[in-house]
PDB file of C-alpha atoms in Angstrom:
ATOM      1  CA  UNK A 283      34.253 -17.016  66.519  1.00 41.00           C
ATOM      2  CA  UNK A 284      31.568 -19.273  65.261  1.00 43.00           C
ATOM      3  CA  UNK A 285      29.519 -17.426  61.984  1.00 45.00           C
ATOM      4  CA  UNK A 286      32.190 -15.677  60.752  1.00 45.00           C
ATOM      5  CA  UNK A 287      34.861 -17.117  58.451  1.00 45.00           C
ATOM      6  CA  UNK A 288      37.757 -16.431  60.174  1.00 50.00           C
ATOM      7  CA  UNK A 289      40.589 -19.051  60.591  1.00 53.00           C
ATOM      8  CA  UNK A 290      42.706 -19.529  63.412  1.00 55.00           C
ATOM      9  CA  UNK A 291      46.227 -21.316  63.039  1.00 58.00           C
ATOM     10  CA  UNK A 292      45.933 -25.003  64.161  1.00 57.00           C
ATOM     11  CA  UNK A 293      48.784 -23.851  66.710  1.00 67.00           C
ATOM     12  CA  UNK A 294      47.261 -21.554  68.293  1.00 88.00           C
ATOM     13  CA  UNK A 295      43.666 -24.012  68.384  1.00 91.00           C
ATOM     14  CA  UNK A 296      42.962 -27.405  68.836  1.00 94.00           C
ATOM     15  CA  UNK A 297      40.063 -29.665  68.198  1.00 94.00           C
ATOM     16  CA  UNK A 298      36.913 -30.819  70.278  1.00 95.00           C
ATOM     17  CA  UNK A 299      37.900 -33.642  71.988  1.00 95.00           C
ATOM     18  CA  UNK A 300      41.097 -32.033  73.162  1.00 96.00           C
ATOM     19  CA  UNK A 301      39.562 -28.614  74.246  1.00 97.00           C
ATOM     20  CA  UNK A 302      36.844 -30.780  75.878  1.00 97.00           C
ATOM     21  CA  UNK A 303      39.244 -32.858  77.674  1.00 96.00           C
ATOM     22  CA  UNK A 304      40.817 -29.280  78.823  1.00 96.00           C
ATOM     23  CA  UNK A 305      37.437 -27.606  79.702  1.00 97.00           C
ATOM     24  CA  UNK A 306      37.027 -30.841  82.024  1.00 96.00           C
ATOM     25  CA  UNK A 307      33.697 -31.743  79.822  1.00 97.00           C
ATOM     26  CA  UNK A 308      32.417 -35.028  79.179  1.00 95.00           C
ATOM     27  CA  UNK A 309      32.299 -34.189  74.835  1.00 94.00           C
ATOM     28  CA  UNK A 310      28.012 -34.426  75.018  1.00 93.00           C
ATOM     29  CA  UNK A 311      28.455 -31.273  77.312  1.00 96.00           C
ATOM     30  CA  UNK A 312      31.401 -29.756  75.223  1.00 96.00           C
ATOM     31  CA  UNK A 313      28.658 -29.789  72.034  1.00 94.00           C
ATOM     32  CA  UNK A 314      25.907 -28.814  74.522  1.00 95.00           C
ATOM     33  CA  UNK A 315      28.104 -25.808  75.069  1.00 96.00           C
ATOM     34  CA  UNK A 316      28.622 -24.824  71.880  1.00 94.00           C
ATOM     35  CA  UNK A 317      25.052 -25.026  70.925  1.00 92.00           C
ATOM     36  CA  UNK A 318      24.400 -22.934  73.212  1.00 92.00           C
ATOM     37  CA  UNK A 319      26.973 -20.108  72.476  1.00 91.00           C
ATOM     38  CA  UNK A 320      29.132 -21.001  75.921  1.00 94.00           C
ATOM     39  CA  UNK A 321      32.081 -22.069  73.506  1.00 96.00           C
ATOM     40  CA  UNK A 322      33.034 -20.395  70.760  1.00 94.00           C
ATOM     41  CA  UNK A 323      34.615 -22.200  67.792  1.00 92.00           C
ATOM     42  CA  UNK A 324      36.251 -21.420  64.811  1.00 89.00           C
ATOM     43  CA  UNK A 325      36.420 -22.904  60.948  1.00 84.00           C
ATOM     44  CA  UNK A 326      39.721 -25.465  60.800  1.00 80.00           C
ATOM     45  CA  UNK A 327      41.824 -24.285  57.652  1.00 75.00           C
ATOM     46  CA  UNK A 328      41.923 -27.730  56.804  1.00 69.00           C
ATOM     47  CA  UNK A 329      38.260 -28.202  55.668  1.00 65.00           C
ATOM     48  CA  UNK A 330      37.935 -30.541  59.250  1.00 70.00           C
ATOM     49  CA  UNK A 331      35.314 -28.877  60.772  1.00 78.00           C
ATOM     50  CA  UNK A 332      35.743 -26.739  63.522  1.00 88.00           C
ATOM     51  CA  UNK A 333      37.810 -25.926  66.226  1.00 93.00           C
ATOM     52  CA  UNK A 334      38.491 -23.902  69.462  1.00 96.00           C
ATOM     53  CA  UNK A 335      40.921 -21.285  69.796  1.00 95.00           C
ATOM     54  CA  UNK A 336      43.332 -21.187  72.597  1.00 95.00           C
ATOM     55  CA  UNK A 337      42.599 -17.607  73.682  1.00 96.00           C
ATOM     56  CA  UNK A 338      38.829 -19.172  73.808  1.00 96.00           C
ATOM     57  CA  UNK A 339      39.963 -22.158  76.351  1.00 96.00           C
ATOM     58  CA  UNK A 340      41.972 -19.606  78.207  1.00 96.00           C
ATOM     59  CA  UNK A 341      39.144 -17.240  78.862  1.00 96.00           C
ATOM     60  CA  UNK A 342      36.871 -20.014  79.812  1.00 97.00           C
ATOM     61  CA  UNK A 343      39.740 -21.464  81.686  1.00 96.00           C
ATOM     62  CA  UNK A 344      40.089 -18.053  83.659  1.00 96.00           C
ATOM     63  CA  UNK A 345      36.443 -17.414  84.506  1.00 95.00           C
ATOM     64  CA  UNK A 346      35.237 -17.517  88.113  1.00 94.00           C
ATOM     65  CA  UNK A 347      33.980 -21.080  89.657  1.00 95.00           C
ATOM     66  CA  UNK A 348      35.905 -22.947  86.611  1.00 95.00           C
ATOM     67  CA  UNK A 349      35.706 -25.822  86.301  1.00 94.00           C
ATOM     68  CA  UNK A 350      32.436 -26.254  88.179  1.00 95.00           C
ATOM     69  CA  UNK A 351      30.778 -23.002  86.975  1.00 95.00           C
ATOM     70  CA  UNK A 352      30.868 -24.088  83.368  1.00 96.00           C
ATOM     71  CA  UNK A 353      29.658 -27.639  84.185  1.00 96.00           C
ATOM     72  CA  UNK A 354      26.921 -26.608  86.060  1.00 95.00           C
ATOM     73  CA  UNK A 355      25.995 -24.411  83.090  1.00 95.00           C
ATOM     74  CA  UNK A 356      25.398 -27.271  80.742  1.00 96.00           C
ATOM     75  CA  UNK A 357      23.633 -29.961  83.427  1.00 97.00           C
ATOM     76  CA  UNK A 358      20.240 -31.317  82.258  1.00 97.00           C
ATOM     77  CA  UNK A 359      17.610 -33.000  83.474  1.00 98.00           C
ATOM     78  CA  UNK A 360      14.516 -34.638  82.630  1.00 97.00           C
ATOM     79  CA  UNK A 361      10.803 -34.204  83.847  1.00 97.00           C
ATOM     80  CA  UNK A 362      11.721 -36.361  87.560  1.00 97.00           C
ATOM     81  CA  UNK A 363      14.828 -34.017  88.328  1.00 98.00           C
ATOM     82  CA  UNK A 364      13.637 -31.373  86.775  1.00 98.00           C
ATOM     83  CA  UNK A 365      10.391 -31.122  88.651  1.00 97.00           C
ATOM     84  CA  UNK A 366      12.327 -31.766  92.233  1.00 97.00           C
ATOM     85  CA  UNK A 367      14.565 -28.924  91.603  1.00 97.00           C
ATOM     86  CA  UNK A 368      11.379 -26.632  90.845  1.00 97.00           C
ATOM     87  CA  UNK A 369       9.668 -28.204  94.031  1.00 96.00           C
ATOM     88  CA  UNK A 370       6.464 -29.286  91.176  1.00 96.00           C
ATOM     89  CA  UNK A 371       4.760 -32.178  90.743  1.00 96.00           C
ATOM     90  CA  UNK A 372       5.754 -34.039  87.552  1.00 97.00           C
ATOM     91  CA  UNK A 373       2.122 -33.423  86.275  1.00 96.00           C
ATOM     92  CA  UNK A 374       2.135 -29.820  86.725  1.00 96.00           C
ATOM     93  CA  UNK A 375       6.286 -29.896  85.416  1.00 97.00           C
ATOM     94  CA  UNK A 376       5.020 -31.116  82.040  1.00 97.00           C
ATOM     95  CA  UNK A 377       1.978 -29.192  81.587  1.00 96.00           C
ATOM     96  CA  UNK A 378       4.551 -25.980  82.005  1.00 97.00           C
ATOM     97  CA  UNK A 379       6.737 -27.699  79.232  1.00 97.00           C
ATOM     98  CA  UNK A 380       3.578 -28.620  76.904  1.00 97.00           C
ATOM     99  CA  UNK A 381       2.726 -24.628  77.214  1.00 97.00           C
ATOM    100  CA  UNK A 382       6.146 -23.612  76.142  1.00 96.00           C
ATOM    101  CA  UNK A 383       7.183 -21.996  79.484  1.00 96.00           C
ATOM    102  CA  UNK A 384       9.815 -24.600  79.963  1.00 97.00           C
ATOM    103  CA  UNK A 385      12.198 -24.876  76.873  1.00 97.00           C
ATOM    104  CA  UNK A 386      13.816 -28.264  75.975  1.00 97.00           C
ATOM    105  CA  UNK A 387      17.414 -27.609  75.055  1.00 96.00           C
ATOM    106  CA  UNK A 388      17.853 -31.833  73.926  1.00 95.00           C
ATOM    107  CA  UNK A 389      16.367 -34.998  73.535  1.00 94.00           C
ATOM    108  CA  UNK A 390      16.600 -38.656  73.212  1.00 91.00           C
ATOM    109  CA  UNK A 391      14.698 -41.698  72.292  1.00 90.00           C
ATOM    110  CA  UNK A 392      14.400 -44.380  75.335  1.00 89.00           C
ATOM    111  CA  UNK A 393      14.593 -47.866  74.616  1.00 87.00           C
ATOM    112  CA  UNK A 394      10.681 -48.129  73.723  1.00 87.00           C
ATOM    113  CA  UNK A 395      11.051 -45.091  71.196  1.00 86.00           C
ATOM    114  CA  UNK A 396       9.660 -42.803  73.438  1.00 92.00           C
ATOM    115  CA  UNK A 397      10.687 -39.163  73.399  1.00 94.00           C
ATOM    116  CA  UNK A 398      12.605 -38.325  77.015  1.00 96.00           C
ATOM    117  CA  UNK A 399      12.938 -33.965  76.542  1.00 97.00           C
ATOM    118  CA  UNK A 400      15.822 -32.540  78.770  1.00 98.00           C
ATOM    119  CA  UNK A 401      15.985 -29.073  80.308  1.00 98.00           C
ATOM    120  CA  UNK A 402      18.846 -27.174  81.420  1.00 98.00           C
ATOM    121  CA  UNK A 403      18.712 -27.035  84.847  1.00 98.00           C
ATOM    122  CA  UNK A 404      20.395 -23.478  85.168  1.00 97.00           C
ATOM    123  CA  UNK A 405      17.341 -22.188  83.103  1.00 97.00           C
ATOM    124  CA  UNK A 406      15.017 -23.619  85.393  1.00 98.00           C
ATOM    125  CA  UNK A 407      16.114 -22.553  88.433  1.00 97.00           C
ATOM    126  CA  UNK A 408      15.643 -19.227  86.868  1.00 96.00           C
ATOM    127  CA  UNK A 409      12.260 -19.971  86.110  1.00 97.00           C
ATOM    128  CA  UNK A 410      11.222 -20.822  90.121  1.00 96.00           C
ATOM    129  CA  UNK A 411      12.784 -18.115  91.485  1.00 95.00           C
ATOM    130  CA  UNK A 412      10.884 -15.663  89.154  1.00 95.00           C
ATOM    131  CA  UNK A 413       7.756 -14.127  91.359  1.00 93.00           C
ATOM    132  CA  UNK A 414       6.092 -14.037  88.260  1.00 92.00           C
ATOM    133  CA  UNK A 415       5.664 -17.535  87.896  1.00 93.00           C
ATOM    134  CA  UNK A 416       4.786 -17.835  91.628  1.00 92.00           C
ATOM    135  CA  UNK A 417       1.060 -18.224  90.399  1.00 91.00           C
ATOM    136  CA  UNK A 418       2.189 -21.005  87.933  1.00 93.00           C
ATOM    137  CA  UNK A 419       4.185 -23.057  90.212  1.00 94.00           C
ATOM    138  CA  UNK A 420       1.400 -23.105  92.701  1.00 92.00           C
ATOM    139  CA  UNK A 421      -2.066 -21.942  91.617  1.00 87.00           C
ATOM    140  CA  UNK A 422      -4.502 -23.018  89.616  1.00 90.00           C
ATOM    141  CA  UNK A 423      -3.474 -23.340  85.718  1.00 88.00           C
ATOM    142  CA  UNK A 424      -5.979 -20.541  84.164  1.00 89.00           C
ATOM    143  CA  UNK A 425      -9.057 -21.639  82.005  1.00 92.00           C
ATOM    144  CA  UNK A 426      -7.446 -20.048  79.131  1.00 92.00           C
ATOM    145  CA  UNK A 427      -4.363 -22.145  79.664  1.00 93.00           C
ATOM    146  CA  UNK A 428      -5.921 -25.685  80.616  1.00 93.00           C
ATOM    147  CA  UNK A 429      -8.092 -24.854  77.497  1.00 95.00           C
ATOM    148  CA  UNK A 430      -5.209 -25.204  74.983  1.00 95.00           C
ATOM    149  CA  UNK A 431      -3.693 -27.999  77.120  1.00 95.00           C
ATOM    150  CA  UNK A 432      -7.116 -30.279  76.454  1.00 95.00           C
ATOM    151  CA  UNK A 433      -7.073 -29.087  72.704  1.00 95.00           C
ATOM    152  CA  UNK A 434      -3.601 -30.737  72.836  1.00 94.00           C
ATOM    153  CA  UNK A 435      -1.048 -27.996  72.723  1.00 96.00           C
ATOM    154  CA  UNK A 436       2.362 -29.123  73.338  1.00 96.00           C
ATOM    155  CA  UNK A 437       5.004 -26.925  72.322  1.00 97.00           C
ATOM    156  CA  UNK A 438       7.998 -28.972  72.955  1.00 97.00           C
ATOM    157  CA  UNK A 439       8.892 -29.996  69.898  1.00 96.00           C
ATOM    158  CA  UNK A 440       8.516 -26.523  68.255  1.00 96.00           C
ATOM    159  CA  UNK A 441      10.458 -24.277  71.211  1.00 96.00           C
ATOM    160  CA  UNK A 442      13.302 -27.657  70.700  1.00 96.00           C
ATOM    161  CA  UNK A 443      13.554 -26.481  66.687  1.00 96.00           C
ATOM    162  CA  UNK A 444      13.804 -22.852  67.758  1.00 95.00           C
ATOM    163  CA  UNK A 445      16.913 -23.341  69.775  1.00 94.00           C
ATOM    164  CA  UNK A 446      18.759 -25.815  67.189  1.00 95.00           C
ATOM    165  CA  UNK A 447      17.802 -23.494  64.488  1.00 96.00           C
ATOM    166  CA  UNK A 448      19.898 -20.597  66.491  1.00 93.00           C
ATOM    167  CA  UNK A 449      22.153 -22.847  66.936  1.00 92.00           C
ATOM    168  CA  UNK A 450      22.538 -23.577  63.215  1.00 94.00           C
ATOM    169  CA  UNK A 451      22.704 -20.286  62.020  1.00 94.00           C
ATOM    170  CA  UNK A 452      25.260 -19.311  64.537  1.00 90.00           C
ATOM    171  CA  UNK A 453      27.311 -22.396  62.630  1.00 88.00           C
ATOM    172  CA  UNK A 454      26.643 -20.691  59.206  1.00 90.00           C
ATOM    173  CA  UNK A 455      29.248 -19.094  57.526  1.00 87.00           C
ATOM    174  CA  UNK A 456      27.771 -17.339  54.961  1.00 93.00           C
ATOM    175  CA  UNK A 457      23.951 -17.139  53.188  1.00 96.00           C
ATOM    176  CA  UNK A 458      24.201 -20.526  51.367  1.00 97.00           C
ATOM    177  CA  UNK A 459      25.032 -21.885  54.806  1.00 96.00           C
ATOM    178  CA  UNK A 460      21.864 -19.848  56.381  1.00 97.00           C
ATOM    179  CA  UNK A 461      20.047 -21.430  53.661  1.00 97.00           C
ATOM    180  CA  UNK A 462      21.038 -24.617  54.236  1.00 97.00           C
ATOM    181  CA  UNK A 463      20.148 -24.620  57.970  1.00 97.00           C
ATOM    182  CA  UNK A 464      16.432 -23.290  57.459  1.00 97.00           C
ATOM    183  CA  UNK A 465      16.158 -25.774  54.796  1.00 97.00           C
ATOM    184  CA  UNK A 466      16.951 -28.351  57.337  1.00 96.00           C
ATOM    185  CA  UNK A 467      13.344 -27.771  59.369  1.00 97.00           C
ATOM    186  CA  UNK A 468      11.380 -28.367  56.675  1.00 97.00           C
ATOM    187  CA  UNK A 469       9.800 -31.087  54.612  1.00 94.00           C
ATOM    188  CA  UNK A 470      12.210 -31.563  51.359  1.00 94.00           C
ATOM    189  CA  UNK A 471       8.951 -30.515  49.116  1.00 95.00           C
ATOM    190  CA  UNK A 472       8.531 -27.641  51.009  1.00 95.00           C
ATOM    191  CA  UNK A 473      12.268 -26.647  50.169  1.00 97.00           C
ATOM    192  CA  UNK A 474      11.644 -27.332  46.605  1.00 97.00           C
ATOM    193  CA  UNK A 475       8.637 -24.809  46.012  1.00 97.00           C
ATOM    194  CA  UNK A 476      10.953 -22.011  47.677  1.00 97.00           C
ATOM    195  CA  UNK A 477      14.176 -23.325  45.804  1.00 97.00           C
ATOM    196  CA  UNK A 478      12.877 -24.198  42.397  1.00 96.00           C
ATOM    197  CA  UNK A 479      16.355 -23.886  40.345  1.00 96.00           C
ATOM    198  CA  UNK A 480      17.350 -27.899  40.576  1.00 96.00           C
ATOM    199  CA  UNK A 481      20.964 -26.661  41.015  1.00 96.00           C
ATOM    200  CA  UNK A 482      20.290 -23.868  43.751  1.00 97.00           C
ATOM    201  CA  UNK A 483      18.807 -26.642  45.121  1.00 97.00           C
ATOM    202  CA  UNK A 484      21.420 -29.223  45.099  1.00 96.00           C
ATOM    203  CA  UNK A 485      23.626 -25.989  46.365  1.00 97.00           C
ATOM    204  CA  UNK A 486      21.067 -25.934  49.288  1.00 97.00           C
ATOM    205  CA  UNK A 487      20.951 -29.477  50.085  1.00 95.00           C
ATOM    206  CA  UNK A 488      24.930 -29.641  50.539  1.00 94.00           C
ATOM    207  CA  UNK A 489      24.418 -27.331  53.769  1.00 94.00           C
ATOM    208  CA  UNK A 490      21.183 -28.820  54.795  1.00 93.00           C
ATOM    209  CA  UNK A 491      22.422 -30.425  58.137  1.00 89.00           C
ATOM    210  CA  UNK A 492      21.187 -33.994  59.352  1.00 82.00           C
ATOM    211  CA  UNK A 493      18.796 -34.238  62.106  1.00 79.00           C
ATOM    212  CA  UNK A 494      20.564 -35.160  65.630  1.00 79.00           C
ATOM    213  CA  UNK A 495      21.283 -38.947  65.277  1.00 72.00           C
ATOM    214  CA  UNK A 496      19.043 -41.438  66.561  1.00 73.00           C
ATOM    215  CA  UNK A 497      19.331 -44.690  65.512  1.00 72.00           C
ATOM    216  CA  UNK A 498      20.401 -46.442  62.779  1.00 75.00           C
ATOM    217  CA  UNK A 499      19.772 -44.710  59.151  1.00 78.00           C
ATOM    218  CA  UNK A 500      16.135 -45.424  57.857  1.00 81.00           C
ATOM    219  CA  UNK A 501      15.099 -46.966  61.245  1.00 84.00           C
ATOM    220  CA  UNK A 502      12.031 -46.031  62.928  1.00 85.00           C
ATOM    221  CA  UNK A 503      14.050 -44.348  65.578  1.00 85.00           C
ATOM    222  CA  UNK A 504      15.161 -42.000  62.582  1.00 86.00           C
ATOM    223  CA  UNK A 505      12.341 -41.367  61.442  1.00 89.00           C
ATOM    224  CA  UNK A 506      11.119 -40.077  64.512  1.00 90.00           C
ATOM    225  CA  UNK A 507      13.833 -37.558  65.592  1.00 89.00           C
ATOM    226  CA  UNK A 508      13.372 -36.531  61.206  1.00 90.00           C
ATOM    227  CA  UNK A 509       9.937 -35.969  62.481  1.00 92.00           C
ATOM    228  CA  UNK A 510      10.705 -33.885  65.359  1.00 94.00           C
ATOM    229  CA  UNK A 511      13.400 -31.942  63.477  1.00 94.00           C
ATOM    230  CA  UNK A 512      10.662 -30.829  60.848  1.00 95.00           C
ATOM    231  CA  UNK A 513       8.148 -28.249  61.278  1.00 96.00           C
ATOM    232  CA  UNK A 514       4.654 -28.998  61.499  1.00 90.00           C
ATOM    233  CA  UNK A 515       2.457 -25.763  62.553  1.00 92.00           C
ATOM    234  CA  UNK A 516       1.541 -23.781  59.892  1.00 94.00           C
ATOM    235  CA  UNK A 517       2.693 -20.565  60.837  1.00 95.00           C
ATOM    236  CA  UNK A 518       6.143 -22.440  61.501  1.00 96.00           C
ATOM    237  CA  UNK A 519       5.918 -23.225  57.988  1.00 97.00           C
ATOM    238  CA  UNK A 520       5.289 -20.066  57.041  1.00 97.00           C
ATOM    239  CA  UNK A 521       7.832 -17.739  58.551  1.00 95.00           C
ATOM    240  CA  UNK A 522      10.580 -20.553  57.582  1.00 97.00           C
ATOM    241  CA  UNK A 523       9.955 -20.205  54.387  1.00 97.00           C
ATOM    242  CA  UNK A 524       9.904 -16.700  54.090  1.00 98.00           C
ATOM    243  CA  UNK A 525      12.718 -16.820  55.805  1.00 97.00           C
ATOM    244  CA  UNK A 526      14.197 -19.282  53.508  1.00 98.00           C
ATOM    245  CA  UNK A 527      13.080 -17.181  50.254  1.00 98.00           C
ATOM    246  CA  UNK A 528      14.772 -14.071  51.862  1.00 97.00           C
ATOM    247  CA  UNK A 529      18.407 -15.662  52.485  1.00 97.00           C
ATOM    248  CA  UNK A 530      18.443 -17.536  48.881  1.00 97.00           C
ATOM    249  CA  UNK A 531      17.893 -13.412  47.986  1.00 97.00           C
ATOM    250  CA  UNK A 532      20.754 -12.875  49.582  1.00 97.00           C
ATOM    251  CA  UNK A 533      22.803 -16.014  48.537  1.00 96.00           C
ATOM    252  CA  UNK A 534      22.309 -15.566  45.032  1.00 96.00           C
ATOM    253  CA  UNK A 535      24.203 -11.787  45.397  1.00 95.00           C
ATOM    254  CA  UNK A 536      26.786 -12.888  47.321  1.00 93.00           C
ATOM    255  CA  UNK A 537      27.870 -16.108  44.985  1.00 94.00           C
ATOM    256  CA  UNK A 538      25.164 -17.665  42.617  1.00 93.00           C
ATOM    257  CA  UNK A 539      25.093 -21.341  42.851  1.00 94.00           C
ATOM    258  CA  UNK A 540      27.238 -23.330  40.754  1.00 93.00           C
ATOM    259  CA  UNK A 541      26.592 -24.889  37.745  1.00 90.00           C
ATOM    260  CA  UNK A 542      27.851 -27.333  35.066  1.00 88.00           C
ATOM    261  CA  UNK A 543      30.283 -25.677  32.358  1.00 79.00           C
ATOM    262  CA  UNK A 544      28.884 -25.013  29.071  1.00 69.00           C
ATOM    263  CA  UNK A 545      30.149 -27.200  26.564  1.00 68.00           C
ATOM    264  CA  UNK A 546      31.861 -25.347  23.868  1.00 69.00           C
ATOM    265  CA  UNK A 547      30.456 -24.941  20.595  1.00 63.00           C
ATOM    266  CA  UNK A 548      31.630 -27.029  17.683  1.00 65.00           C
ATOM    267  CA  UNK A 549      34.034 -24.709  15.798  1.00 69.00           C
ATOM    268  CA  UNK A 550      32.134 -23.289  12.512  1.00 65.00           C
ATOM    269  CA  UNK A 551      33.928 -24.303   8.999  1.00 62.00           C
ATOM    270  CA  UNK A 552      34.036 -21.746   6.533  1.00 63.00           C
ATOM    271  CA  UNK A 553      31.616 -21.967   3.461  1.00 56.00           C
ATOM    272  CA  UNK A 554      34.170 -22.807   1.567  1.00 54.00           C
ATOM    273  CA  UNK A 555      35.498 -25.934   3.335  1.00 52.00           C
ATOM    274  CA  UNK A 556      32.187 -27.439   4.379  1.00 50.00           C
ATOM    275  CA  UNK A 557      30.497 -26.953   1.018  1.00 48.00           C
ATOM    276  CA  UNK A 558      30.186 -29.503  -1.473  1.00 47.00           C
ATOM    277  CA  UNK A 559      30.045 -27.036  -4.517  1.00 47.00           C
ATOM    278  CA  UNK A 560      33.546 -25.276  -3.591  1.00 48.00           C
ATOM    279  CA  UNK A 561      34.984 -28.935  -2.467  1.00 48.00           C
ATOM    280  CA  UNK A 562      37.994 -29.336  -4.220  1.00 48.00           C
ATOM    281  CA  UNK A 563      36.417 -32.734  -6.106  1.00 48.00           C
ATOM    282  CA  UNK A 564      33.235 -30.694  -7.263  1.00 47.00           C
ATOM    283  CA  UNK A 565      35.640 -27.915  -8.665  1.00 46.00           C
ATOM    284  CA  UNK A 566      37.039 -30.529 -10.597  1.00 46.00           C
ATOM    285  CA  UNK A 567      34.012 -32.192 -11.857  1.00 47.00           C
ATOM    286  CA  UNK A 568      33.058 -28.665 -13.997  1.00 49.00           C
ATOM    287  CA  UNK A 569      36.215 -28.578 -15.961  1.00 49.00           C
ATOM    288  CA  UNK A 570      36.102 -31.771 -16.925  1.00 46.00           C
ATOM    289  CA  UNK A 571      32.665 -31.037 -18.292  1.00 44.00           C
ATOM    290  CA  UNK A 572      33.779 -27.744 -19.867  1.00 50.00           C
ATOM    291  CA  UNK A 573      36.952 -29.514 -21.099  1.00 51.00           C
ATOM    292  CA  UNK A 574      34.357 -32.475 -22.840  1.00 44.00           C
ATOM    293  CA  UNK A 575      31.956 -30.390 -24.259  1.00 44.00           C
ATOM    294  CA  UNK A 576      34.844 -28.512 -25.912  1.00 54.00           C
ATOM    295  CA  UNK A 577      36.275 -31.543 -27.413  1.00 45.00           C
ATOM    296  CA  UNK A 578      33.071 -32.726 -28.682  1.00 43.00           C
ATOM    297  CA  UNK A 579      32.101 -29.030 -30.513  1.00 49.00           C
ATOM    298  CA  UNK A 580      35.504 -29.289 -32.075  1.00 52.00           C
ATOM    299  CA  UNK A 581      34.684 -32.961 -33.568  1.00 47.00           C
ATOM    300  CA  UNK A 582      31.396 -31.894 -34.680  1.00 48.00           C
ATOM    301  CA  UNK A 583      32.772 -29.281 -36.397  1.00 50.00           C
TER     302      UNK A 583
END
């Protein structure tokens, strides 16, 4: 089960693409999935990431409406689609997502770099055929509401972090792990005032996952998703890195970070090999005086 550190046999599990292939899931909708918690995984013994257990392919495999039933469960859509299936105008669709009330589970970049959020359509359906949000759907926005939209309120970006984050710390395997997966949603200098030991920090940085990939490395596409993957609202900030302090707590208990090995000590002579007045040469040197001086008291004599 994903979190834990239990292994499963590679016999008895097999990897992604195959349980994908088996689940009949294209493999964006197999990851989609496991985000989500649909598909549990497990750590390969090999070091090779993860994997899915038989037993977990069989019990998918043996639900009611498979395949469809877990497809369905994974579709997204856009704002369009999205707003059809709610019966809303596209306008009124994304003020609802702006406010937070609509939660995008992905995104992409289109070809002019401009953010396209997608919704899972299961959760949305939920959402219309609430009688709560009858007054939503089809009144009036209230003041309070349109208020925060004008100031420029749009929460999409922020809800988006809160579900990878879950997702991430369902990955974790232990509180280095945790670490590096809070780590991951903010700003590098952020992460060093929390983490000030350089080699905690390295520690960190080794489980600090990459942002979703967009682009090539260092192109402006990815530096936009790095953008959206990093918190910007200061009270994000702030509970992330308390949140951050509290697991590094817990990480240093449960396995300090590792560090360089001491070099040993040079090896300390005795007094009486490293000094020059016990030195076999300068032990010498005094009888020969002794030895002289005698000589000369008996010629004087």
């Amino acid at each position: 089960m994903a979190g834990n550190t239990i292994t499963t046999p590679p016999e008895l599990s097999c990897t992604p693409s195959r349980a994908a292939r088996e689940l009949g899931l294209k493999r964006g909708e197999f990851d989609l999935a496991v985000h989500l918690g649909r598909i549990r995984t497990v750590p390969d013994e090999g070091g090779g990431g993860r994997r899915v257990a038989r037993t977990e392919i069989d019990r998918l495999r043996s639900a009611e409406g498979f395949p469809e039933s877990l497809a369905e469960s994974v579709r997204t859509v856009g704002t369009t689609d999205g707003a059809a299936l709610m019966e809303v105008t596209s306008a009124r669709f994304t003020r609802l997502a702006r406010l937070g009330l609509v939660v995008p589970v992905r995104f992409y970049l289109n070809r002019y770099r401009a953010v396209v959020w997608l919704y899972l359509a299961e959760e949305l359906r939920q959402f219309a055929t609430d009688k709560n949000h009858t007054s939503l759907l089809n009144g009036r926005t209230p003041e309070g509401l349109r208020d925060q939209l004008r100031e420029g309120l749009d929460l999409r970006s922020r809800n988006w972090r809160g579900r990878h984050l879950g997702f991430l710390l369902r990955e974790a395997d232990g509180p280095w792990e945790r670490a590096g997966a809070l780590s991951a949603l903010l700003d590098p200098v952020q992460v060093a005032e929390i983490v000030k030991d350089p080699y905690e920090r390295a520690h960190v940085n080794r489980f600090r996952p990459d942002p979703p990939a967009h682009g090539a490395p260092g192109s402006p596409s990815a530096h936009l998703a790095e953008r959206i993957m990093t918190a910007a609202d200061p009270d994000e900030i702030s509970w992330l890195r308390a949140d951050l302090a509290q697991v590094l707590d817990e990480a240093r208990l449960h396995r300090p970070a590792p560090r360089p090995a001491a070099q040993p000590a040079a090896p300390l002579l005795p007094a009486s090999e490293h000094s020059s007045e016990h030195s076999p040469e300068s032990a010498a040197e005094p009888e020969r005086s002794r030895g002289m001086l005698s000589w000369l008291r008996r010629r004087s004599a």
